[in-house]
Short mmCIF file of C-alpha atoms in Angstrom, two decimals:
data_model
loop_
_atom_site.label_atom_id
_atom_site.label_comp_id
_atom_site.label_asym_id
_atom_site.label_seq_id
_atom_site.Cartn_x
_atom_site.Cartn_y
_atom_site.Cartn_z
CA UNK W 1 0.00 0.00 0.00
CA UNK W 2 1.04 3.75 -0.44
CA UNK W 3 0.24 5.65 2.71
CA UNK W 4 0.49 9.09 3.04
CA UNK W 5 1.42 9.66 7.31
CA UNK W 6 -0.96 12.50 8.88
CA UNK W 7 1.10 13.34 12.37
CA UNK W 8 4.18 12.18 13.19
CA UNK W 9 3.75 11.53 17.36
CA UNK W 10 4.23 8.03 18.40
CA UNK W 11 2.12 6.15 16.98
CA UNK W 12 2.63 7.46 13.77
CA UNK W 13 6.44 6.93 14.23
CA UNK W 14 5.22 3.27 15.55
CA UNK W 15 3.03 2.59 12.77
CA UNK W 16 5.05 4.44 9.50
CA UNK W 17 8.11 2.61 10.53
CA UNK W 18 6.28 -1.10 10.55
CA UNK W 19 4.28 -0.46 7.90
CA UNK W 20 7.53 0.68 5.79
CA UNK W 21 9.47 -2.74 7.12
CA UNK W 22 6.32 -4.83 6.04
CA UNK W 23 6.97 -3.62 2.64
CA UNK W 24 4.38 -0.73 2.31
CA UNK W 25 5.84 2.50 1.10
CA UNK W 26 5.33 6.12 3.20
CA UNK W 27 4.60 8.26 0.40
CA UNK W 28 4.69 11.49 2.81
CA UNK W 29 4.32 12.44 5.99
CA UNK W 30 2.64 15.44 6.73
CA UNK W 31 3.22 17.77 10.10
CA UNK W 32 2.14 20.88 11.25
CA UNK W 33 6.19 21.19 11.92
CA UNK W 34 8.24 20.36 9.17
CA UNK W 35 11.30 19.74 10.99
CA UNK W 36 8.96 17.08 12.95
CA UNK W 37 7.05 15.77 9.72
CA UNK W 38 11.39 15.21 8.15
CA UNK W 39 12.55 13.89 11.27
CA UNK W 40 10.29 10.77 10.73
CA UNK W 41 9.88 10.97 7.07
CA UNK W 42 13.88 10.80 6.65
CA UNK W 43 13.60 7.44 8.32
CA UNK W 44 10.92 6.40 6.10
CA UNK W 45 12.60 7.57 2.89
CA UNK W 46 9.26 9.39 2.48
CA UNK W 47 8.61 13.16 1.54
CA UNK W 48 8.13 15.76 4.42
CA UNK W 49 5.40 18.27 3.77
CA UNK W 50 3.54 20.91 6.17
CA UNK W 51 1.26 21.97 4.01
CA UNK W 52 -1.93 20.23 2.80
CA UNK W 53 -1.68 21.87 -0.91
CA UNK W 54 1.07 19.73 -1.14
CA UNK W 55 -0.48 16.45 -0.34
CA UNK W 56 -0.23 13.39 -3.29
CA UNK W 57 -3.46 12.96 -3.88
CA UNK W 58 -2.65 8.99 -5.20
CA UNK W 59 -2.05 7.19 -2.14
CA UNK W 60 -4.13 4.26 -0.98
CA UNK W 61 -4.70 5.17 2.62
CA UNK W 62 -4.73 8.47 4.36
CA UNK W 63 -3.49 7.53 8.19
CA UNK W 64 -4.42 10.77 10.67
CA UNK W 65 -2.64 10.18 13.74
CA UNK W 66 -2.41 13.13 15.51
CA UNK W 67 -3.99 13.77 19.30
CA UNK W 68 -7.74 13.66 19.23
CA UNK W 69 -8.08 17.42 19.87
CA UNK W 70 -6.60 18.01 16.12
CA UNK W 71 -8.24 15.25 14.02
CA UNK W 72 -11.37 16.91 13.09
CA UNK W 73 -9.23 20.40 12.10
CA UNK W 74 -6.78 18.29 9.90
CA UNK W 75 -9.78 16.15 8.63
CA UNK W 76 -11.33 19.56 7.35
CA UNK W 77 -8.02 20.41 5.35
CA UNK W 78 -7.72 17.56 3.63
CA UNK W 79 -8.62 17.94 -0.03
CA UNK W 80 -11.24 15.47 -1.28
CA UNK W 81 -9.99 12.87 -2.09
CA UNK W 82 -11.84 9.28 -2.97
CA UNK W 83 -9.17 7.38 -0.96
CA UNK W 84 -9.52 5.27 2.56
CA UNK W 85 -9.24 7.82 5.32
CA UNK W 86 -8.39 6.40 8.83
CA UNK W 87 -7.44 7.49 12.36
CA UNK W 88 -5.71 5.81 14.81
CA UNK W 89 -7.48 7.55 18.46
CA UNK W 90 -8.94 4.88 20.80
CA UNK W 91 -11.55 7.68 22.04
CA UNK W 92 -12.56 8.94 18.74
CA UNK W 93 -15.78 7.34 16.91
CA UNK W 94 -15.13 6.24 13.51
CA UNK W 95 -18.07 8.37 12.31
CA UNK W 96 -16.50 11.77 12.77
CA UNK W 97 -14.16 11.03 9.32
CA UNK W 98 -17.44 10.13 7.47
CA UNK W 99 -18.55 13.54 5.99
CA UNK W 100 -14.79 13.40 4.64
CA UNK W 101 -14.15 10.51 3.04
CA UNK W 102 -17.01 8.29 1.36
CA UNK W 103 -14.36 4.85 2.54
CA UNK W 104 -13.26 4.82 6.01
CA UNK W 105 -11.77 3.54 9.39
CA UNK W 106 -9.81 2.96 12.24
CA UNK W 107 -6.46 1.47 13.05
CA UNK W 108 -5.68 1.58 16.70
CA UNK W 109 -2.55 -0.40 18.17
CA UNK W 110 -3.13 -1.21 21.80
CA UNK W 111 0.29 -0.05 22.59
CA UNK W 112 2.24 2.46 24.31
CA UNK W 113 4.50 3.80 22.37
CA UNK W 114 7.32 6.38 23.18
CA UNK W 115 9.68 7.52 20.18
CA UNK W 116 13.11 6.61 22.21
CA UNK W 117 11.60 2.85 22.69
CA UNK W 118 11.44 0.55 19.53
CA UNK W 119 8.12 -1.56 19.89
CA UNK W 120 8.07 -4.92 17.74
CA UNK W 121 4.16 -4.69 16.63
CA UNK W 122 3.76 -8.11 15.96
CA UNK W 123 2.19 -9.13 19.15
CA UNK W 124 0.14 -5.28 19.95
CA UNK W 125 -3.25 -5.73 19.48
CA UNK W 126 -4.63 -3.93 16.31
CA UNK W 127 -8.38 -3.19 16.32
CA UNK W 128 -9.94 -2.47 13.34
CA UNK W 129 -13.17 -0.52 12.36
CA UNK W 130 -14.39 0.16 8.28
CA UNK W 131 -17.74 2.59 7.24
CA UNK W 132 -17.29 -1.20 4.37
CA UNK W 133 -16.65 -4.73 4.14
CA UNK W 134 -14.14 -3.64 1.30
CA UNK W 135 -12.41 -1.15 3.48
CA UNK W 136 -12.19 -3.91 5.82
CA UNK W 137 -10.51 -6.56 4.06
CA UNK W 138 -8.23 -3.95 3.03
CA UNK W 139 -7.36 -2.87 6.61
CA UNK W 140 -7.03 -6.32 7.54
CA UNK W 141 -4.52 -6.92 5.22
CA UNK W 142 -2.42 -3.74 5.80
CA UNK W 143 -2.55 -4.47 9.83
CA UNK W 144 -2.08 -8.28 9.15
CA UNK W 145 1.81 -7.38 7.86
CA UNK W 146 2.91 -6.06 10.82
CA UNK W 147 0.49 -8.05 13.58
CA UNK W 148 -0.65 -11.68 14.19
CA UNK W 149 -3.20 -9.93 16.55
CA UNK W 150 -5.67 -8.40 13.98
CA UNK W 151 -9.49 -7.95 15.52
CA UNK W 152 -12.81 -6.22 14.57
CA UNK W 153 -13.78 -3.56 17.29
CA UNK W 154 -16.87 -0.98 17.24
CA UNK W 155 -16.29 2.42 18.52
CA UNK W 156 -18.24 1.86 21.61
CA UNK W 157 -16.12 -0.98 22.28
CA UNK W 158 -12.75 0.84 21.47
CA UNK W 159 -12.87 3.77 24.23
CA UNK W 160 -13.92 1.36 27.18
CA UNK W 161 -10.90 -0.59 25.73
CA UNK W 162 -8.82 2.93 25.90
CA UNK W 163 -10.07 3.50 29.13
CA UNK W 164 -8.70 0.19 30.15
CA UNK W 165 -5.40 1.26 28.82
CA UNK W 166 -5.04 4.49 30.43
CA UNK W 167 -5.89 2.45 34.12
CA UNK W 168 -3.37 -0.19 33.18
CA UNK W 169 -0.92 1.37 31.98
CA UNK W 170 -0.86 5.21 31.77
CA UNK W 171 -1.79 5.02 35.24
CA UNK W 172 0.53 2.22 36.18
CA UNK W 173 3.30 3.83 34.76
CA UNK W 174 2.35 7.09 37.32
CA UNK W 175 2.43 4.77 40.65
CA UNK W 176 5.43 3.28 39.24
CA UNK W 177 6.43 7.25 38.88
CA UNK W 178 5.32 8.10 42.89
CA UNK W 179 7.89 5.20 43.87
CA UNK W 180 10.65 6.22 41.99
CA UNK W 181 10.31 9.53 43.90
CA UNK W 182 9.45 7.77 46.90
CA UNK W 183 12.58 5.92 46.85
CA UNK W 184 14.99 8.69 45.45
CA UNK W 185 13.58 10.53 48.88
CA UNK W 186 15.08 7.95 50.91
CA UNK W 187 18.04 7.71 48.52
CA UNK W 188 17.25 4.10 47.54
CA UNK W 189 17.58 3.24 43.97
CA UNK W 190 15.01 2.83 41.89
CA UNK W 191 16.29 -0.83 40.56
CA UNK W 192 14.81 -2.23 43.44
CA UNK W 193 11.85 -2.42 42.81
CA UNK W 194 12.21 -3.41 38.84
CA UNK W 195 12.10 -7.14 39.79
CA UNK W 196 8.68 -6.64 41.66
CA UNK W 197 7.45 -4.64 39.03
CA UNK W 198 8.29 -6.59 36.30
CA UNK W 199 6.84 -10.00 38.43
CA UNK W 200 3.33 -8.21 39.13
CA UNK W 201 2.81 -7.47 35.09
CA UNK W 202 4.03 -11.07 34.69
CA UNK W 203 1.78 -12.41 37.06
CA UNK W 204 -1.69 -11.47 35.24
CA UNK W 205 0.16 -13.05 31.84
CA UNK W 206 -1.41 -16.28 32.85
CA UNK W 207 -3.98 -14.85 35.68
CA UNK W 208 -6.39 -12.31 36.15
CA UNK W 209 -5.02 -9.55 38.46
CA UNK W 210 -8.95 -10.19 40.63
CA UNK W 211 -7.11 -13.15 41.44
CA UNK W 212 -3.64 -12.29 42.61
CA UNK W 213 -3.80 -8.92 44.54
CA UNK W 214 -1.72 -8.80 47.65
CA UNK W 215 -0.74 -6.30 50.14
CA UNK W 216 -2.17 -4.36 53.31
CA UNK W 217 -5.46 -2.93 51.64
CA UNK W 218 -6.44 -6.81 50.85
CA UNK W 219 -5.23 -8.29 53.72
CA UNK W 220 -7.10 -4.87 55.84
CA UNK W 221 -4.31 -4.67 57.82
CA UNK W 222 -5.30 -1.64 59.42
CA UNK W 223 -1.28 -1.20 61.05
CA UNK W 224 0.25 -1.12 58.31
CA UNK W 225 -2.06 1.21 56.27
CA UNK W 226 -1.86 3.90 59.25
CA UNK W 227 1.56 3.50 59.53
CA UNK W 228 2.35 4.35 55.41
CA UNK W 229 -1.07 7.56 56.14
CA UNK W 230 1.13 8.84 58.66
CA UNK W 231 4.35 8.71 55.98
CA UNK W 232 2.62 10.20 53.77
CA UNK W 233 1.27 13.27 55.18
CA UNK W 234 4.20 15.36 53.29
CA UNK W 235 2.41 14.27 50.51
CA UNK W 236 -1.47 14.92 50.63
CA UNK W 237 -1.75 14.15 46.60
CA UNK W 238 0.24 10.37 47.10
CA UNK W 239 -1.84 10.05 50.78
CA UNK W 240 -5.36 11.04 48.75
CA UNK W 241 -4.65 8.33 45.88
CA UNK W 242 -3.39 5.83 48.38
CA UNK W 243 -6.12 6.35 50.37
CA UNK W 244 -8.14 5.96 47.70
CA UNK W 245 -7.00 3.00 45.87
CA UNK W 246 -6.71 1.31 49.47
CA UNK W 247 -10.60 1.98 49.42
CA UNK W 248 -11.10 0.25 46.59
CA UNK W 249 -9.38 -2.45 46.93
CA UNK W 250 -10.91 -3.29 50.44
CA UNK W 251 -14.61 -3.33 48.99
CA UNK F 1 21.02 -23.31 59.30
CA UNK F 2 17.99 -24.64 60.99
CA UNK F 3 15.48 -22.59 60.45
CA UNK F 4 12.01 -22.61 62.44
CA UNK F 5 9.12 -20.68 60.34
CA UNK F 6 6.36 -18.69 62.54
CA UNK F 7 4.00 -18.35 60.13
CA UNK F 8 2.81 -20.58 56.70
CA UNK F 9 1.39 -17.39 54.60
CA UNK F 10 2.72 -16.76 51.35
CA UNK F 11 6.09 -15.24 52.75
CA UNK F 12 6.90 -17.63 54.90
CA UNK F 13 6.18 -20.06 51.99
CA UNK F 14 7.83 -18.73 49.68
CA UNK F 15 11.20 -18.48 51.96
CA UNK F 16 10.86 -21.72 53.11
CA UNK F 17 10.72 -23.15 50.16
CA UNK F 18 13.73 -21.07 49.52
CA UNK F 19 15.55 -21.75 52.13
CA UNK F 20 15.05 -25.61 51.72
CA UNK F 21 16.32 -25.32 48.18
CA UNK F 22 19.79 -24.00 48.71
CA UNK F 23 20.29 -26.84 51.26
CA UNK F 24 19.30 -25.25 54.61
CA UNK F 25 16.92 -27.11 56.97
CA UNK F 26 13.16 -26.08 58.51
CA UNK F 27 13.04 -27.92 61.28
CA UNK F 28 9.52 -26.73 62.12
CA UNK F 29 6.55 -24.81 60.98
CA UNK F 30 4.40 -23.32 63.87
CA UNK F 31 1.09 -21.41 62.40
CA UNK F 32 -2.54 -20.87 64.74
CA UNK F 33 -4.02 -23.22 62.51
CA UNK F 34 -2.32 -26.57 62.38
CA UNK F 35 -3.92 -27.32 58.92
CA UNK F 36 -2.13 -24.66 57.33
CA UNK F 37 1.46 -25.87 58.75
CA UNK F 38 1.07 -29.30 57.93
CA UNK F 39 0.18 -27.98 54.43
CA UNK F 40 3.84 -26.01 53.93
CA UNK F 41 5.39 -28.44 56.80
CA UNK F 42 4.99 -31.49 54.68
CA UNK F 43 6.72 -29.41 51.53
CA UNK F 44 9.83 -28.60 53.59
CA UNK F 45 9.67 -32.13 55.47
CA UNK F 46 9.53 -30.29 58.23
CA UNK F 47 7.34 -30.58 61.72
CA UNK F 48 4.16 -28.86 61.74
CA UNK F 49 3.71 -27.22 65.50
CA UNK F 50 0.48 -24.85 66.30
CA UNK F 51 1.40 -24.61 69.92
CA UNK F 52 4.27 -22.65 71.24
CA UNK F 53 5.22 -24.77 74.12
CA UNK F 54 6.39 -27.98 70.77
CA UNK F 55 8.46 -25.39 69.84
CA UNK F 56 11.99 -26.42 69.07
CA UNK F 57 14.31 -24.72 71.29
CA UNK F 58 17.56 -25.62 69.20
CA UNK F 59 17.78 -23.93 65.66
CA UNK F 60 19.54 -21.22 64.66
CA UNK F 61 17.00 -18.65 63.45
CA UNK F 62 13.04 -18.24 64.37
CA UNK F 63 11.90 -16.81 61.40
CA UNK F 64 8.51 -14.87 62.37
CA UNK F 65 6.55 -14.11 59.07
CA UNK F 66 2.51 -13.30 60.03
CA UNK F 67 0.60 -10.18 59.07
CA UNK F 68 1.99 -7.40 61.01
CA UNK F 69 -0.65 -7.14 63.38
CA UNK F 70 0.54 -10.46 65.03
CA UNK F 71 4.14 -10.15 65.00
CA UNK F 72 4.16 -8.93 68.77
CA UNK F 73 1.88 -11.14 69.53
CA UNK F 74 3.72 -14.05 68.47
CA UNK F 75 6.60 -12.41 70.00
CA UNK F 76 5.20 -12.59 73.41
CA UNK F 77 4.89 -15.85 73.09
CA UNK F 78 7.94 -17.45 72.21
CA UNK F 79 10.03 -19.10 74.86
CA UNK F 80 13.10 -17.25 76.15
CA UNK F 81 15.52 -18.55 73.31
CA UNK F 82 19.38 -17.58 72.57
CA UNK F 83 19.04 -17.32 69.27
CA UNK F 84 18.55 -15.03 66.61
CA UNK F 85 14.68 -14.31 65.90
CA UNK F 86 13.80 -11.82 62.56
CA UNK F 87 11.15 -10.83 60.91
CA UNK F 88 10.01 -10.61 57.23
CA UNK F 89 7.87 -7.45 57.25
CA UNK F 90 8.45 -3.79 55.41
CA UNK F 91 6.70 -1.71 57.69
CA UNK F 92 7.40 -3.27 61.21
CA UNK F 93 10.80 -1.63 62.92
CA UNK F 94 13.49 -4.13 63.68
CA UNK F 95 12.99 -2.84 67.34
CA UNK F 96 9.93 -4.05 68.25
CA UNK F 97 12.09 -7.59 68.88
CA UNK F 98 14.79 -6.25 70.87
CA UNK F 99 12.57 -7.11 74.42
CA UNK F 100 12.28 -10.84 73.27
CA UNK F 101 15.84 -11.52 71.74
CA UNK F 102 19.25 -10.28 72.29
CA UNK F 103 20.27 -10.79 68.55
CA UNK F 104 17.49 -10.10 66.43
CA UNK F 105 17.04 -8.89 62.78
CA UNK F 106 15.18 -8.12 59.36
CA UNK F 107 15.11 -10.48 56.12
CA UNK F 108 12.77 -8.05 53.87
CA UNK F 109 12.14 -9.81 50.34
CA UNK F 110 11.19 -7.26 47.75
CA UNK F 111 8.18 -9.48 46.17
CA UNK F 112 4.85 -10.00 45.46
CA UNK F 113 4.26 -13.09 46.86
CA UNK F 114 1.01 -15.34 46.50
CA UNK F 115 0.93 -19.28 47.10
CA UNK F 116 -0.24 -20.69 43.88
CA UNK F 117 2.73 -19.02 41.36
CA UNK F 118 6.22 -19.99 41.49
CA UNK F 119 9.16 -17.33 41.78
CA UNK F 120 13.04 -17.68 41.54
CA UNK F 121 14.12 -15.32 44.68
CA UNK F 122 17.43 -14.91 42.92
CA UNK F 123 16.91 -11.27 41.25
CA UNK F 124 14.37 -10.76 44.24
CA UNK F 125 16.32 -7.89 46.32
CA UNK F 126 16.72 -9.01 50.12
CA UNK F 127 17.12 -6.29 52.23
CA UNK F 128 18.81 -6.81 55.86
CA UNK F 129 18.88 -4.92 59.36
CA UNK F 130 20.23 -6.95 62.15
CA UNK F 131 21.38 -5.98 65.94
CA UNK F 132 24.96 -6.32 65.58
CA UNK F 133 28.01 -6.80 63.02
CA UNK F 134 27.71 -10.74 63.68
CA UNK F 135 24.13 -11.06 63.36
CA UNK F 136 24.00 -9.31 60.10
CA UNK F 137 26.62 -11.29 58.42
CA UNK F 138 24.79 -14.83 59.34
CA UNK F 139 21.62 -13.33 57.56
CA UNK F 140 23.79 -12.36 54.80
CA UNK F 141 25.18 -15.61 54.42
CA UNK F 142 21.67 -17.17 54.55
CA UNK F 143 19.90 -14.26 52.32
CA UNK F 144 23.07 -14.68 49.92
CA UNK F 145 22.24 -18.87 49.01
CA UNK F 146 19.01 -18.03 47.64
CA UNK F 147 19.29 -14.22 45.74
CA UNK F 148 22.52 -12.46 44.25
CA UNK F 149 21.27 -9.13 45.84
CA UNK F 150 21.05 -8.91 49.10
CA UNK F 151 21.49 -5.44 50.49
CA UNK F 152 21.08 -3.22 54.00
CA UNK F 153 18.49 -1.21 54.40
CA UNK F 154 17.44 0.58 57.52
CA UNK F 155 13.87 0.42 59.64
CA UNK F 156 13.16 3.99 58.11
CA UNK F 157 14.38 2.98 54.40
CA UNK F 158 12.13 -0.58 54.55
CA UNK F 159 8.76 1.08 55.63
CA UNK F 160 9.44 3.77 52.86
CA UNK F 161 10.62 0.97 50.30
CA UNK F 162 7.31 -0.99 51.22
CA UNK F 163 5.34 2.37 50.60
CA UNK F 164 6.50 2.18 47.16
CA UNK F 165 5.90 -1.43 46.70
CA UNK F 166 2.58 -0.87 47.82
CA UNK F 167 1.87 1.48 44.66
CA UNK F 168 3.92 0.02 42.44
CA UNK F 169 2.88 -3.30 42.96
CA UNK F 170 -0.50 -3.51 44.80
CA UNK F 171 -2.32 -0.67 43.25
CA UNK F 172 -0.79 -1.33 39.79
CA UNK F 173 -2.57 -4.58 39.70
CA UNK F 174 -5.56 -2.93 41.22
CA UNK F 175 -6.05 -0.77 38.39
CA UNK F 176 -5.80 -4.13 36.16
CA UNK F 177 -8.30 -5.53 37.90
CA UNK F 178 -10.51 -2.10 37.41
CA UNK F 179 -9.20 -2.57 33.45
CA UNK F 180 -10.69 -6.55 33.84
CA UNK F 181 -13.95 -5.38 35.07
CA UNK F 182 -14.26 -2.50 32.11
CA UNK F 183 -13.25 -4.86 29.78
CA UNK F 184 -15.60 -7.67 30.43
CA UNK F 185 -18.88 -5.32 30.82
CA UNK F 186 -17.95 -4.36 27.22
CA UNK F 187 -17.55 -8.34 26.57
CA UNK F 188 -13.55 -7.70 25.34
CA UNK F 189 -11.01 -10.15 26.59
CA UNK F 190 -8.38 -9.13 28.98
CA UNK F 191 -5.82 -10.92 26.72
CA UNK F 192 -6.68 -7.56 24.62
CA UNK F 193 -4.42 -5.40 27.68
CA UNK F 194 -1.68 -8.19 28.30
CA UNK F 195 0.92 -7.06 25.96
CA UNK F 196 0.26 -3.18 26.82
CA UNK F 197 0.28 -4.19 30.66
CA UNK F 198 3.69 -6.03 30.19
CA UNK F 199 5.39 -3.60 27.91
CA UNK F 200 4.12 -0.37 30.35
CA UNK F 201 6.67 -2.80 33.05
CA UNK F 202 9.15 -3.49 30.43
CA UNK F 203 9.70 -0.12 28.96
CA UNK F 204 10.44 0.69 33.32
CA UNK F 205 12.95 -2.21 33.20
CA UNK F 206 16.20 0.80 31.76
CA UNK F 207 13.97 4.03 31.81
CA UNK F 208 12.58 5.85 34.46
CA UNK F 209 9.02 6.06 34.87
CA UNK F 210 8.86 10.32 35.11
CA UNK F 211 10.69 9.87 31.53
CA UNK F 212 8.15 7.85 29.97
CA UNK F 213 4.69 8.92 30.35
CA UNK F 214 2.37 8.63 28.38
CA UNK F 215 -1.25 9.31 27.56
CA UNK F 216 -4.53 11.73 27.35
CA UNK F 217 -3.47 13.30 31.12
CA UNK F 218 0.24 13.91 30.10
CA UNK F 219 -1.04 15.35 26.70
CA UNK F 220 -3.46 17.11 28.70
CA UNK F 221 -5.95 15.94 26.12
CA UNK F 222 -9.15 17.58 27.64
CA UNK F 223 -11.10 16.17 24.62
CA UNK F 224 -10.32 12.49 25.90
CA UNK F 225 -9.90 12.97 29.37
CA UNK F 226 -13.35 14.26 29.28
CA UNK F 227 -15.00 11.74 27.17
CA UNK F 228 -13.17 9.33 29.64
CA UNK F 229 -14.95 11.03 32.44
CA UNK F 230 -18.71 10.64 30.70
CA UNK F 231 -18.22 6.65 30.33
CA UNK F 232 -17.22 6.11 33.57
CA UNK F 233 -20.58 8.19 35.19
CA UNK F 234 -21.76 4.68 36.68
CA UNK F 235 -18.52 3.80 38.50
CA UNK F 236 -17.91 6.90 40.64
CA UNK F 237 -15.11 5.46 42.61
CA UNK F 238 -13.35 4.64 38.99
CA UNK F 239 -14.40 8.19 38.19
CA UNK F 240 -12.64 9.30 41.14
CA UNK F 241 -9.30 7.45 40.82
CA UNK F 242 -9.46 8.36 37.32
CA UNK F 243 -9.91 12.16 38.07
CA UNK F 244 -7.30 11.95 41.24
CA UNK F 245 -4.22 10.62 39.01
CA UNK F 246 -4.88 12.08 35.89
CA UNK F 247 -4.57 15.51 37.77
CA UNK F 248 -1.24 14.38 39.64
CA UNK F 249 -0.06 13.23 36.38
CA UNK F 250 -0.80 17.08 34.53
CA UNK F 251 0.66 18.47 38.03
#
């Protein structure tokens, strides 16, 4: 497939660079910054454009993958063009690109992707949605190159599944944040608590996590949660989201 | 050594079992309920006691692993013995031993610990306080056969260290239990958030979580973050944990 690139954030980056290895060619890659939009495209040995009067109109798929605030504005500056149009936003409903493009969709990788982290694709989850059967097939095939986890998703579906993410791991990642400057208080290094991190994601590989939770809250071992209140009362945010999440957990 | 176990929870198992592996003997396992230390007893081929007066009065270390609301309790009881007692807890100070035992210490292992999954303690970190030079370097020596990093770590470092296991470890998987329940009310698989949920911990494993954040909150992506906040209407204390880190995480 030709693809012209819409963004260049993440996921773009993610998705232009496997798509390119799978074969596909990056026609362009369009960004409100050019030195961002030839950053990426230089990898891709694609064009670099900011400008939408400049935008091949002979590609096979239009991928807008920018954050959700902009997709409707760059949507709207897009020429008309009789070409698949897709975005990539887990919180975005498909039918937003429809009085755009006549063929349509979504690609979203269940991923998190940073641009200093290289991400093999082939086991992220990419959910599909198409206005067509046609479109489709056709998405199936393009996602299919770069991931052996290729599934049908309705919009609905796809923002409980973002909102999933975000708990799992945006959030995750921010506890995982509060220790590190928990422990850098205390001048312990943060590698010591890698190997528990890295064992609780492992653990809900093969169980669910309503299965396996340990600790104070789930034991309600009232001590120990007064004793880590009283540490925390430096910190009234890290005391109201333990407090919180000790709550919860407890029910 | 000969090692007697107070307690047969998932600690004390998981030690035990330890212990027993790299060649060191558990001569007994005491626990209130003698069901439960027959059940880890008859793993270590070791005596199961549930009464303190059986209690051997020979081995080198009384290992006291319960919740941390009856480690005093259980400390109160022991015989008057010569030998070194520790316990296994994050938040308890070593202190609360010294009226029992004249050498006395701390064998903190780093973990998430529940019966039913196996772990290698050999990248677990063990982290040591003891009451003297001597007693420190026999817990060494015994933390050192089953994990290549074994460290000190002070009373006021541990309960600080267990703060931040607490949130990295037990709230982490309590927000993947939150993304199990929002996935199955939308009937989606939680194989969907597996790889996200173990590449959020892997991409942790050389970075540090402040550098990598990702997400609508760190994009401060009102768009999403609202839409987030209308689906979740119907699970206010979701709503709440959702509002409560995303704010820390724009702070």
């Amino acid at each position: 497939m030709n693809i012209v690139l819409l963004g260049s954030g993440n996921v773009a980056t993610h998705l232009g660079k496997s798509f390119s290895n799978a074969g596909h060619t990056i026609v362009q890659v369009w960004s409100r910054s050019i030195l961002h939009a030839k950053d990426l495209a230089d990898h891709l040995k694609a064009e670099a454009i900011d400008q939408f009067s400049e935008l091949d109109l002979d590609a096979d798929l239009y991928l807008v993958s920018v954050v959700d605030d902009a997709i409707i504005s760059v949507l709207e500056q897009l020429p008309s063009i009789s070409k698949i149009v897709v975005h990539t936003s887990g919180s975005t409903d498909m039918s937003v690109i429809s009085p755009y493009s006549k063929e349509y969709g979504v690609i979203y990788p269940l991923q998190t992707f940073s641009k200093a982290v290289d991400i093999d694709l082939s086991n992220t989850p990419i959910l599909l949605e198409a206005s067509n059967e046609d479109v489709l097939d056709k998405l199936k095939e393009l996602a299919s190159s770069v991931s052996k986890n290729v599934q049908y998703c309705s919009s609905e579906q796809r923002v409980k599944l973002h909102i999933a993410a975000v708990f799992s791991c945006n959030f995750s990642n921010h506890l995982y944040a509060i220790a590190e400057k928990l422990l850098s208080e205390s001048e312990l290094d943060f590698d010591l608590i890698r190997p528990l991190i890295m064992e609780t994601a492992q653990k809900v590989m093969d169980k669910l996590p309503s299965e396996v939770q340990t600790g104070p809250a789930v034991r309600e071992d009232q001590l120990t949660l007064n004793q880590h209140r009283q540490q925390l009362k430096n910190h009234p945010d890290w005391l109201s989201i333990y407090n919180l999440l000790s709550a919860d957990i407890i029910k």
